[in-house]
Amino acid sequence: MLIILIKNQNIKYIEQQPVLILRNNDIPLVKLSDVFGIPIGKQNNDGHIIIVDKGINQIGLVIDKAIGEQEIMVKALSHFAASKMFSGGTTLADGRVVLIIDTNNIE
């Protein structure tokens, strides 16, 4: 996983798909706000992208900001809470419970 800060002018479009050219690789970009249907506020020219593996390829997840990175233990979701978008959950050090996104199922 790699977290980078980019400017909008670093994003190119190939067949109407936004991509980031990183180390001579075309990395498709996906806005998590679009995936989850979350309205976003005022857009600025800066953005954070998390580069993650999706199968044998990579994708860039466009996020509002990166708060930090930490080691976690992923716990499976019960079959009642299971969703193809999430691979599990974890409890953070401050007690908050968060879901873990399954990057293989992001379209």
Tab-separated table of N, CA, C and O in Angstrom:
chain	number	residue	atom	x	y	z
A	1	MET	N	0.850	-1.177	0.000
A	1	MET	CA	0.000	0.000	0.000
A	1	MET	C	0.893	1.236	0.000
A	1	MET	O	1.920	1.271	0.656
A	2	LEU	N	0.478	2.222	-0.749
A	2	LEU	CA	1.219	3.472	-0.868
A	2	LEU	C	0.218	4.608	-0.807
A	2	LEU	O	-0.810	4.566	-1.480
A	3	ILE	N	0.476	5.615	0.001
A	3	ILE	CA	-0.385	6.792	0.084
A	3	ILE	C	0.380	7.961	-0.513
A	3	ILE	O	1.507	8.243	-0.107
A	4	ILE	N	-0.242	8.631	-1.495
A	4	ILE	CA	0.421	9.764	-2.128
A	4	ILE	C	-0.521	10.963	-2.172
A	4	ILE	O	-1.737	10.809	-2.179
A	5	LEU	N	0.060	12.146	-2.201
A	5	LEU	CA	-0.683	13.396	-2.363
A	5	LEU	C	-0.458	13.852	-3.795
A	5	LEU	O	0.672	13.907	-4.263
A	6	ILE	N	-1.557	14.146	-4.490
A	6	ILE	CA	-1.425	14.545	-5.896
A	6	ILE	C	-2.151	15.853	-6.154
A	6	ILE	O	-2.967	16.296	-5.368
A	7	LYS	N	-1.870	16.428	-7.274
A	7	LYS	CA	-2.593	17.582	-7.805
A	7	LYS	C	-3.458	17.082	-8.947
A	7	LYS	O	-3.120	16.112	-9.616
A	8	ASN	N	-4.584	17.740	-9.180
A	8	ASN	CA	-5.491	17.314	-10.250
A	8	ASN	C	-4.808	17.256	-11.613
A	8	ASN	O	-5.167	16.452	-12.452
A	9	GLN	N	-3.817	18.119	-11.851
A	9	GLN	CA	-3.170	18.105	-13.151
A	9	GLN	C	-2.328	16.846	-13.360
A	9	GLN	O	-1.899	16.577	-14.471
A	10	ASN	N	-2.092	16.042	-12.324
A	10	ASN	CA	-1.355	14.787	-12.468
A	10	ASN	C	-2.254	13.640	-12.917
A	10	ASN	O	-1.786	12.540	-13.135
A	11	ILE	N	-3.549	13.888	-13.028
A	11	ILE	CA	-4.503	12.863	-13.428
A	11	ILE	C	-4.781	13.008	-14.921
A	11	ILE	O	-5.060	14.097	-15.407
A	12	LYS	N	-4.690	11.915	-15.636
A	12	LYS	CA	-4.981	11.870	-17.065
A	12	LYS	C	-6.220	11.015	-17.272
A	12	LYS	O	-6.647	10.288	-16.387
A	13	TYR	N	-6.805	11.087	-18.451
A	13	TYR	CA	-7.985	10.280	-18.787
A	13	TYR	C	-7.670	9.386	-19.974
A	13	TYR	O	-7.156	9.850	-20.983
A	14	ILE	N	-7.967	8.107	-19.809
A	14	ILE	CA	-7.839	7.132	-20.882
A	14	ILE	C	-9.207	6.480	-21.036
A	14	ILE	O	-9.703	5.842	-20.102
A	15	GLU	N	-9.832	6.679	-22.195
A	15	GLU	CA	-11.186	6.171	-22.462
A	15	GLU	C	-12.164	6.599	-21.355
A	15	GLU	O	-12.880	5.786	-20.795
A	16	GLN	N	-12.164	7.865	-21.030
A	16	GLN	CA	-13.017	8.505	-20.016
A	16	GLN	C	-12.788	7.966	-18.591
A	16	GLN	O	-13.584	8.212	-17.701
A	17	GLN	N	-11.719	7.226	-18.366
A	17	GLN	CA	-11.401	6.694	-17.038
A	17	GLN	C	-10.212	7.470	-16.479
A	17	GLN	O	-9.170	7.538	-17.124
A	18	PRO	N	-10.360	8.067	-15.278
A	18	PRO	CA	-9.214	8.771	-14.709
A	18	PRO	C	-8.114	7.787	-14.307
A	18	PRO	O	-8.392	6.727	-13.749
A	19	VAL	N	-6.884	8.129	-14.653
A	19	VAL	CA	-5.741	7.292	-14.301
A	19	VAL	C	-4.610	8.172	-13.784
A	19	VAL	O	-4.490	9.340	-14.131
A	20	LEU	N	-3.814	7.572	-12.952
A	20	LEU	CA	-2.604	8.206	-12.450
A	20	LEU	C	-1.434	7.484	-13.089
A	20	LEU	O	-1.391	6.248	-13.086
A	21	ILE	N	-0.521	8.239	-13.691
A	21	ILE	CA	0.680	7.635	-14.248
A	21	ILE	C	1.728	7.654	-13.139
A	21	ILE	O	2.162	8.715	-12.704
A	22	LEU	N	2.091	6.471	-12.661
A	22	LEU	CA	3.044	6.359	-11.555
A	22	LEU	C	4.095	5.331	-11.928
A	22	LEU	O	3.767	4.160	-12.164
A	23	ARG	N	5.335	5.770	-12.022
A	23	ARG	CA	6.452	4.888	-12.377
A	23	ARG	C	6.182	4.138	-13.685
A	23	ARG	O	6.340	2.924	-13.762
A	24	ASN	N	5.703	4.878	-14.676
A	24	ASN	CA	5.392	4.344	-16.012
A	24	ASN	C	4.263	3.329	-16.021
A	24	ASN	O	4.152	2.523	-16.939
A	25	ASN	N	3.417	3.311	-14.994
A	25	ASN	CA	2.251	2.441	-14.945
A	25	ASN	C	0.990	3.291	-14.935
A	25	ASN	O	0.935	4.321	-14.263
A	26	ASP	N	-0.028	2.851	-15.675
A	26	ASP	CA	-1.340	3.494	-15.641
A	26	ASP	C	-2.139	2.852	-14.507
A	26	ASP	O	-2.460	1.668	-14.573
A	27	ILE	N	-2.462	3.640	-13.493
A	27	ILE	CA	-3.214	3.134	-12.350
A	27	ILE	C	-4.609	3.747	-12.380
A	27	ILE	O	-4.752	4.952	-12.207
A	28	PRO	N	-5.646	2.918	-12.624
A	28	PRO	CA	-7.010	3.449	-12.635
A	28	PRO	C	-7.371	4.028	-11.276
A	28	PRO	O	-6.992	3.490	-10.237
A	29	LEU	N	-8.120	5.132	-11.298
A	29	LEU	CA	-8.531	5.788	-10.058
A	29	LEU	C	-10.019	5.560	-9.796
A	29	LEU	O	-10.828	5.598	-10.713
A	30	VAL	N	-10.343	5.332	-8.529
A	30	VAL	CA	-11.724	5.124	-8.098
A	30	VAL	C	-11.974	6.038	-6.906
A	30	VAL	O	-11.222	5.995	-5.924
A	31	LYS	N	-13.008	6.876	-6.999
A	31	LYS	CA	-13.373	7.742	-5.875
A	31	LYS	C	-14.251	6.940	-4.913
A	31	LYS	O	-15.329	6.474	-5.294
A	32	LEU	N	-13.794	6.779	-3.682
A	32	LEU	CA	-14.595	6.034	-2.714
A	32	LEU	C	-15.927	6.714	-2.443
A	32	LEU	O	-16.917	6.045	-2.153
A	33	SER	N	-15.986	8.044	-2.579
A	33	SER	CA	-17.260	8.740	-2.385
A	33	SER	C	-18.278	8.285	-3.424
A	33	SER	O	-19.470	8.166	-3.127
A	34	ASP	N	-17.828	7.991	-4.651
A	34	ASP	CA	-18.732	7.486	-5.688
A	34	ASP	C	-19.146	6.043	-5.408
A	34	ASP	O	-20.300	5.669	-5.586
A	35	VAL	N	-18.196	5.221	-4.972
A	35	VAL	CA	-18.480	3.806	-4.695
A	35	VAL	C	-19.569	3.669	-3.642
A	35	VAL	O	-20.474	2.855	-3.764
A	36	PHE	N	-19.481	4.503	-2.603
A	36	PHE	CA	-20.422	4.390	-1.487
A	36	PHE	C	-21.567	5.396	-1.560
A	36	PHE	O	-22.396	5.461	-0.668
A	37	GLY	N	-21.621	6.194	-2.643
A	37	GLY	CA	-22.714	7.141	-2.816
A	37	GLY	C	-22.739	8.232	-1.765
A	37	GLY	O	-23.798	8.677	-1.337
A	38	ILE	N	-21.569	8.703	-1.374
A	38	ILE	CA	-21.458	9.739	-0.348
A	38	ILE	C	-21.262	11.090	-1.033
A	38	ILE	O	-20.308	11.263	-1.806
A	39	PRO	N	-22.159	12.047	-0.792
A	39	PRO	CA	-21.953	13.376	-1.390
A	39	PRO	C	-20.709	14.029	-0.798
A	39	PRO	O	-20.426	13.880	0.388
A	40	ILE	N	-19.975	14.715	-1.646
A	40	ILE	CA	-18.770	15.383	-1.167
A	40	ILE	C	-18.983	16.880	-1.168
A	40	ILE	O	-19.779	17.407	-1.932
A	41	GLY	N	-18.255	17.548	-0.302
A	41	GLY	CA	-18.355	18.998	-0.200
A	41	GLY	C	-17.517	19.664	-1.273
A	41	GLY	O	-17.301	19.129	-2.355
A	42	LYS	N	-17.012	20.803	-0.952
A	42	LYS	CA	-16.194	21.580	-1.877
A	42	LYS	C	-14.953	20.781	-2.280
A	42	LYS	O	-14.249	20.235	-1.443
A	43	GLN	N	-14.710	20.712	-3.582
A	43	GLN	CA	-13.532	20.017	-4.074
A	43	GLN	C	-12.388	20.999	-4.207
A	43	GLN	O	-12.583	22.146	-4.564
A	44	ASN	N	-11.194	20.507	-3.881
A	44	ASN	CA	-10.011	21.344	-4.098
A	44	ASN	C	-9.099	20.647	-5.099
A	44	ASN	O	-9.429	19.601	-5.623
A	45	ASN	N	-7.969	21.239	-5.371
A	45	ASN	CA	-7.061	20.684	-6.372
A	45	ASN	C	-6.157	19.594	-5.829
A	45	ASN	O	-5.461	18.955	-6.592
A	46	ASP	N	-6.129	19.416	-4.529
A	46	ASP	CA	-5.276	18.396	-3.945
A	46	ASP	C	-6.117	17.175	-3.582
A	46	ASP	O	-7.297	17.275	-3.301
A	47	GLY	N	-5.489	16.032	-3.591
A	47	GLY	CA	-6.173	14.822	-3.200
A	47	GLY	C	-5.181	13.785	-2.728
A	47	GLY	O	-4.003	13.833	-3.064
A	48	HIS	N	-5.669	12.882	-1.933
A	48	HIS	CA	-4.861	11.758	-1.487
A	48	HIS	C	-5.316	10.524	-2.240
A	48	HIS	O	-6.509	10.324	-2.457
A	49	ILE	N	-4.371	9.710	-2.620
A	49	ILE	CA	-4.668	8.460	-3.298
A	49	ILE	C	-3.939	7.351	-2.555
A	49	ILE	O	-2.747	7.471	-2.247
A	50	ILE	N	-4.688	6.292	-2.281
A	50	ILE	CA	-4.092	5.098	-1.689
A	50	ILE	C	-3.963	4.082	-2.818
A	50	ILE	O	-4.960	3.685	-3.425
A	51	ILE	N	-2.746	3.679	-3.115
A	51	ILE	CA	-2.501	2.673	-4.147
A	51	ILE	C	-2.567	1.305	-3.473
A	51	ILE	O	-1.826	1.033	-2.529
A	52	VAL	N	-3.511	0.466	-3.939
A	52	VAL	CA	-3.708	-0.860	-3.346
A	52	VAL	C	-3.735	-1.915	-4.448
A	52	VAL	O	-3.970	-1.606	-5.617
A	53	ASP	N	-3.513	-3.155	-4.058
A	53	ASP	CA	-3.603	-4.259	-5.002
A	53	ASP	C	-5.057	-4.646	-5.210
A	53	ASP	O	-5.863	-4.647	-4.279
A	54	LYS	N	-5.378	-4.959	-6.454
A	54	LYS	CA	-6.690	-5.492	-6.813
A	54	LYS	C	-6.405	-6.677	-7.716
A	54	LYS	O	-6.173	-6.504	-8.918
A	55	GLY	N	-6.384	-7.855	-7.136
A	55	GLY	CA	-5.948	-9.025	-7.882
A	55	GLY	C	-4.478	-8.876	-8.218
A	55	GLY	O	-3.668	-8.564	-7.358
A	56	ILE	N	-4.155	-9.016	-9.509
A	56	ILE	CA	-2.751	-8.871	-9.919
A	56	ILE	C	-2.422	-7.445	-10.339
A	56	ILE	O	-1.287	-7.137	-10.659
A	57	ASN	N	-3.427	-6.577	-10.358
A	57	ASN	CA	-3.241	-5.182	-10.752
A	57	ASN	C	-3.294	-4.267	-9.535
A	57	ASN	O	-3.468	-4.714	-8.406
A	58	GLN	N	-3.168	-2.978	-9.802
A	58	GLN	CA	-3.293	-1.972	-8.752
A	58	GLN	C	-4.379	-0.979	-9.133
A	58	GLN	O	-4.640	-0.767	-10.324
A	59	ILE	N	-5.010	-0.381	-8.109
A	59	ILE	CA	-5.931	0.729	-8.327
A	59	ILE	C	-5.576	1.819	-7.332
A	59	ILE	O	-4.949	1.569	-6.313
A	60	GLY	N	-5.999	3.029	-7.659
A	60	GLY	CA	-5.803	4.161	-6.763
A	60	GLY	C	-7.142	4.573	-6.178
A	60	GLY	O	-8.072	4.890	-6.918
A	61	LEU	N	-7.261	4.520	-4.875
A	61	LEU	CA	-8.482	4.936	-4.192
A	61	LEU	C	-8.351	6.406	-3.835
A	61	LEU	O	-7.461	6.788	-3.070
A	62	VAL	N	-9.219	7.244	-4.413
A	62	VAL	CA	-9.179	8.682	-4.160
A	62	VAL	C	-9.961	8.948	-2.880
A	62	VAL	O	-11.125	8.566	-2.762
A	63	ILE	N	-9.304	9.572	-1.912
A	63	ILE	CA	-9.911	9.846	-0.606
A	63	ILE	C	-9.765	11.330	-0.277
A	63	ILE	O	-8.957	12.032	-0.890
A	64	ASP	N	-10.553	11.793	0.703
A	64	ASP	CA	-10.464	13.196	1.125
A	64	ASP	C	-9.146	13.479	1.833
A	64	ASP	O	-8.486	14.467	1.570
A	65	LYS	N	-8.787	12.605	2.755
A	65	LYS	CA	-7.527	12.786	3.479
A	65	LYS	C	-7.111	11.464	4.108
A	65	LYS	O	-7.937	10.579	4.330
A	66	ALA	N	-5.831	11.357	4.359
A	66	ALA	CA	-5.284	10.188	5.045
A	66	ALA	C	-5.030	10.584	6.495
A	66	ALA	O	-4.339	11.561	6.759
A	67	ILE	N	-5.607	9.844	7.399
A	67	ILE	CA	-5.452	10.159	8.823
A	67	ILE	C	-4.228	9.472	9.401
A	67	ILE	O	-3.533	10.010	10.235
A	68	GLY	N	-3.954	8.291	8.938
A	68	GLY	CA	-2.797	7.556	9.439
A	68	GLY	C	-2.827	6.127	8.974
A	68	GLY	O	-3.710	5.699	8.236
A	69	GLU	N	-1.854	5.392	9.419
A	69	GLU	CA	-1.733	3.985	9.062
A	69	GLU	C	-1.375	3.228	10.329
A	69	GLU	O	-0.603	3.721	11.157
A	70	GLN	N	-1.950	2.047	10.496
A	70	GLN	CA	-1.632	1.256	11.676
A	70	GLN	C	-1.834	-0.220	11.405
A	70	GLN	O	-2.549	-0.598	10.477
A	71	GLU	N	-1.162	-1.034	12.190
A	71	GLU	CA	-1.323	-2.482	12.115
A	71	GLU	C	-2.647	-2.844	12.765
A	71	GLU	O	-2.994	-2.308	13.830
A	72	ILE	N	-3.390	-3.739	12.129
A	72	ILE	CA	-4.681	-4.157	12.674
A	72	ILE	C	-4.838	-5.662	12.547
A	72	ILE	O	-4.108	-6.323	11.809
A	73	MET	N	-5.796	-6.198	13.275
A	73	MET	CA	-6.189	-7.588	13.129
A	73	MET	C	-7.599	-7.590	12.553
A	73	MET	O	-8.518	-7.030	13.146
A	74	VAL	N	-7.754	-8.184	11.385
A	74	VAL	CA	-9.047	-8.214	10.711
A	74	VAL	C	-9.877	-9.362	11.269
A	74	VAL	O	-9.406	-10.488	11.363
A	75	LYS	N	-11.110	-9.040	11.626
A	75	LYS	CA	-12.042	-10.051	12.124
A	75	LYS	C	-13.134	-10.241	11.080
A	75	LYS	O	-13.627	-9.283	10.500
A	76	ALA	N	-13.511	-11.494	10.850
A	76	ALA	CA	-14.538	-11.799	9.854
A	76	ALA	C	-15.882	-11.242	10.299
A	76	ALA	O	-16.176	-11.158	11.490
A	77	LEU	N	-16.692	-10.853	9.311
A	77	LEU	CA	-18.046	-10.400	9.595
A	77	LEU	C	-18.960	-11.616	9.689
A	77	LEU	O	-18.752	-12.608	8.990
A	78	SER	N	-19.975	-11.531	10.531
A	78	SER	CA	-20.948	-12.617	10.591
A	78	SER	C	-21.720	-12.655	9.284
A	78	SER	O	-21.758	-11.678	8.539
A	79	HIS	N	-22.361	-13.770	8.984
A	79	HIS	CA	-23.086	-13.873	7.716
A	79	HIS	C	-24.252	-12.888	7.650
A	79	HIS	O	-24.722	-12.550	6.591
A	80	PHE	N	-24.705	-12.377	8.800
A	80	PHE	CA	-25.774	-11.375	8.800
A	80	PHE	C	-25.257	-10.006	8.352
A	80	PHE	O	-25.977	-9.224	7.763
A	81	ALA	N	-23.999	-9.733	8.649
A	81	ALA	CA	-23.426	-8.422	8.316
A	81	ALA	C	-22.538	-8.476	7.074
A	81	ALA	O	-22.001	-7.460	6.672
A	82	ALA	N	-22.399	-9.654	6.495
A	82	ALA	CA	-21.479	-9.812	5.368
A	82	ALA	C	-21.939	-8.999	4.153
A	82	ALA	O	-23.116	-8.902	3.868
A	83	SER	N	-20.984	-8.399	3.495
A	83	SER	CA	-21.216	-7.627	2.278
A	83	SER	C	-20.029	-7.865	1.371
A	83	SER	O	-18.902	-8.018	1.845
A	84	LYS	N	-20.259	-7.889	0.057
A	84	LYS	CA	-19.131	-8.104	-0.844
A	84	LYS	C	-18.158	-6.925	-0.840
A	84	LYS	O	-17.040	-7.045	-1.281
A	85	MET	N	-18.589	-5.766	-0.339
A	85	MET	CA	-17.715	-4.591	-0.312
A	85	MET	C	-16.732	-4.599	0.865
A	85	MET	O	-15.762	-3.863	0.860
A	86	PHE	N	-17.006	-5.420	1.878
A	86	PHE	CA	-16.159	-5.421	3.069
A	86	PHE	C	-15.624	-6.816	3.334
A	86	PHE	O	-16.349	-7.805	3.245
A	87	SER	N	-14.337	-6.890	3.678
A	87	SER	CA	-13.722	-8.180	3.959
A	87	SER	C	-13.752	-8.516	5.442
A	87	SER	O	-13.493	-9.644	5.824
A	88	GLY	N	-14.049	-7.541	6.277
A	88	GLY	CA	-14.084	-7.775	7.720
A	88	GLY	C	-14.158	-6.463	8.469
A	88	GLY	O	-14.511	-5.430	7.901
A	89	GLY	N	-13.806	-6.528	9.729
A	89	GLY	CA	-13.806	-5.335	10.570
A	89	GLY	C	-12.682	-5.420	11.572
A	89	GLY	O	-12.012	-6.452	11.693
A	90	THR	N	-12.476	-4.349	12.293
A	90	THR	CA	-11.462	-4.339	13.339
A	90	THR	C	-11.840	-3.300	14.388
A	90	THR	O	-12.647	-2.404	14.132
A	91	THR	N	-11.262	-3.439	15.542
A	91	THR	CA	-11.425	-2.454	16.610
A	91	THR	C	-10.116	-1.682	16.732
A	91	THR	O	-9.051	-2.276	16.931
A	92	LEU	N	-10.187	-0.369	16.601
A	92	LEU	CA	-8.997	0.471	16.703
A	92	LEU	C	-8.586	0.645	18.160
A	92	LEU	O	-9.356	0.352	19.075
A	93	ALA	N	-7.394	1.154	18.361
A	93	ALA	CA	-6.867	1.340	19.708
A	93	ALA	C	-7.748	2.250	20.561
A	93	ALA	O	-7.826	2.078	21.780
A	94	ASP	N	-8.461	3.207	19.931
A	94	ASP	CA	-9.320	4.119	20.684
A	94	ASP	C	-10.724	3.550	20.919
A	94	ASP	O	-11.599	4.226	21.436
A	95	GLY	N	-10.952	2.290	20.488
A	95	GLY	CA	-12.233	1.636	20.734
A	95	GLY	C	-13.223	1.704	19.585
A	95	GLY	O	-14.254	1.040	19.617
A	96	ARG	N	-12.931	2.501	18.556
A	96	ARG	CA	-13.839	2.583	17.417
A	96	ARG	C	-13.785	1.293	16.597
A	96	ARG	O	-12.720	0.722	16.403
A	97	VAL	N	-14.945	0.871	16.123
A	97	VAL	CA	-15.029	-0.290	15.240
A	97	VAL	C	-15.135	0.218	13.809
A	97	VAL	O	-15.938	1.105	13.518
A	98	VAL	N	-14.313	-0.327	12.913
A	98	VAL	CA	-14.324	0.102	11.521
A	98	VAL	C	-14.398	-1.116	10.603
A	98	VAL	O	-13.948	-2.205	10.947
A	99	LEU	N	-14.980	-0.901	9.425
A	99	LEU	CA	-15.059	-1.947	8.413
A	99	LEU	C	-13.836	-1.877	7.506
A	99	LEU	O	-13.296	-0.797	7.252
A	100	ILE	N	-13.420	-3.029	6.991
A	100	ILE	CA	-12.274	-3.121	6.095
A	100	ILE	C	-12.801	-3.329	4.679
A	100	ILE	O	-13.538	-4.285	4.409
A	101	ILE	N	-12.439	-2.455	3.763
A	101	ILE	CA	-12.898	-2.527	2.382
A	101	ILE	C	-12.171	-3.655	1.655
A	101	ILE	O	-10.945	-3.786	1.745
A	102	ASP	N	-12.930	-4.467	0.918
A	102	ASP	CA	-12.346	-5.524	0.080
A	102	ASP	C	-12.054	-4.905	-1.285
A	102	ASP	O	-12.958	-4.707	-2.093
A	103	THR	N	-10.802	-4.580	-1.534
A	103	THR	CA	-10.441	-3.862	-2.763
A	103	THR	C	-10.664	-4.697	-4.015
A	103	THR	O	-10.789	-4.140	-5.103
A	104	ASN	N	-10.733	-6.015	-3.901
A	104	ASN	CA	-10.987	-6.861	-5.073
A	104	ASN	C	-12.405	-6.686	-5.607
A	104	ASN	O	-12.677	-7.015	-6.761
A	105	ASN	N	-13.330	-6.168	-4.788
A	105	ASN	CA	-14.710	-6.014	-5.209
A	105	ASN	C	-15.102	-4.586	-5.546
A	105	ASN	O	-16.277	-4.304	-5.749
A	106	ILE	N	-14.140	-3.699	-5.630
A	106	ILE	CA	-14.424	-2.315	-6.013
A	106	ILE	C	-14.467	-2.228	-7.528
A	106	ILE	O	-13.569	-2.696	-8.211
A	107	GLU	N	-15.527	-1.648	-8.038
A	107	GLU	CA	-15.708	-1.491	-9.501
A	107	GLU	C	-15.362	-0.074	-9.896
A	107	GLU	O	-15.672	0.849	-9.273
